[in-house]
Amino acid sequence: MPALLDTSESVYGSYNWNDGAYAPFPLQVVVNKNGIITYISRQYNADAARAAIQQALDTE
């Protein structure tokens, strides 16, 4: 599964997590071809993430 690394933490910082918790990991986010978030989950579920990625790739 491809992953991008936010080395400058600029994307991470844009989420403005101020709920008193530490880093909200794990966090999976799938963005479709149109830049729309189609899946977001704070719990690891490889099958659900894989299905969301496939659906995002298949959607025109």
C-alpha positions as a printed Julia matrix, in Angstrom:
60×3 Matrix{Float64}:
   0.0    0.0     0.0
   1.61   3.33   -1.02
   2.13   5.9     1.7
   3.3    9.5     1.71
   5.6   10.89    4.39
   4.93  14.39    5.71
   8.53  15.18    6.7
   7.83  18.85    7.41
   4.6   17.99    9.31
   2.8   20.73    7.37
  -0.11  18.48    6.41
  -0.33  17.06    9.93
  -0.39  20.59   11.36
  -3.22  21.62    9.04
  -5.6   19.2    10.8
  -5.41  21.36   13.95
  -5.79  18.56   16.49
  -6.63  20.32   19.76
  -8.65  17.66   21.56
  -6.03  17.23   24.31
  -4.8   13.96   22.86
  -1.4   13.17   21.47
  -0.92  12.3    17.81
  -4.11  10.76   16.37
  -2.44   7.6    15.09
  -3.23   5.36   13.42
  -5.15   7.51   10.99
  -5.94   6.36    7.48
  -7.29   8.84    4.94
  -8.18   8.02    1.33
  -8.56  10.87   -1.14
 -10.15  10.19   -4.54
  -9.06  11.53   -7.93
 -11.14  14.68   -7.38
  -9.39  15.5    -4.1
 -12.36  14.46   -1.97
 -11.79  12.47    1.23
 -13.73   9.25    0.75
 -12.5    7.3     3.78
 -11.11   8.26    7.16
 -10.52   5.98   10.12
  -8.68   6.24   13.42
  -8.5    2.45   13.74
  -6.4    0.09   11.68
  -8.49  -1.99    9.3
  -6.44  -3.09    6.3
  -9.39  -4.65    4.47
 -11.56  -1.53    4.8
  -8.68   0.75    3.77
  -7.85  -1.46    0.8
 -11.51  -1.48   -0.31
 -11.71   2.31    0.04
  -8.56   2.75   -2.03
  -9.87   0.43   -4.73
 -13.21   2.25   -4.8
 -11.45   5.63   -5.04
  -9.36   4.36   -7.95
 -12.39   2.9    -9.74
 -14.54   6.04   -9.37
 -14.49   8.48  -12.27
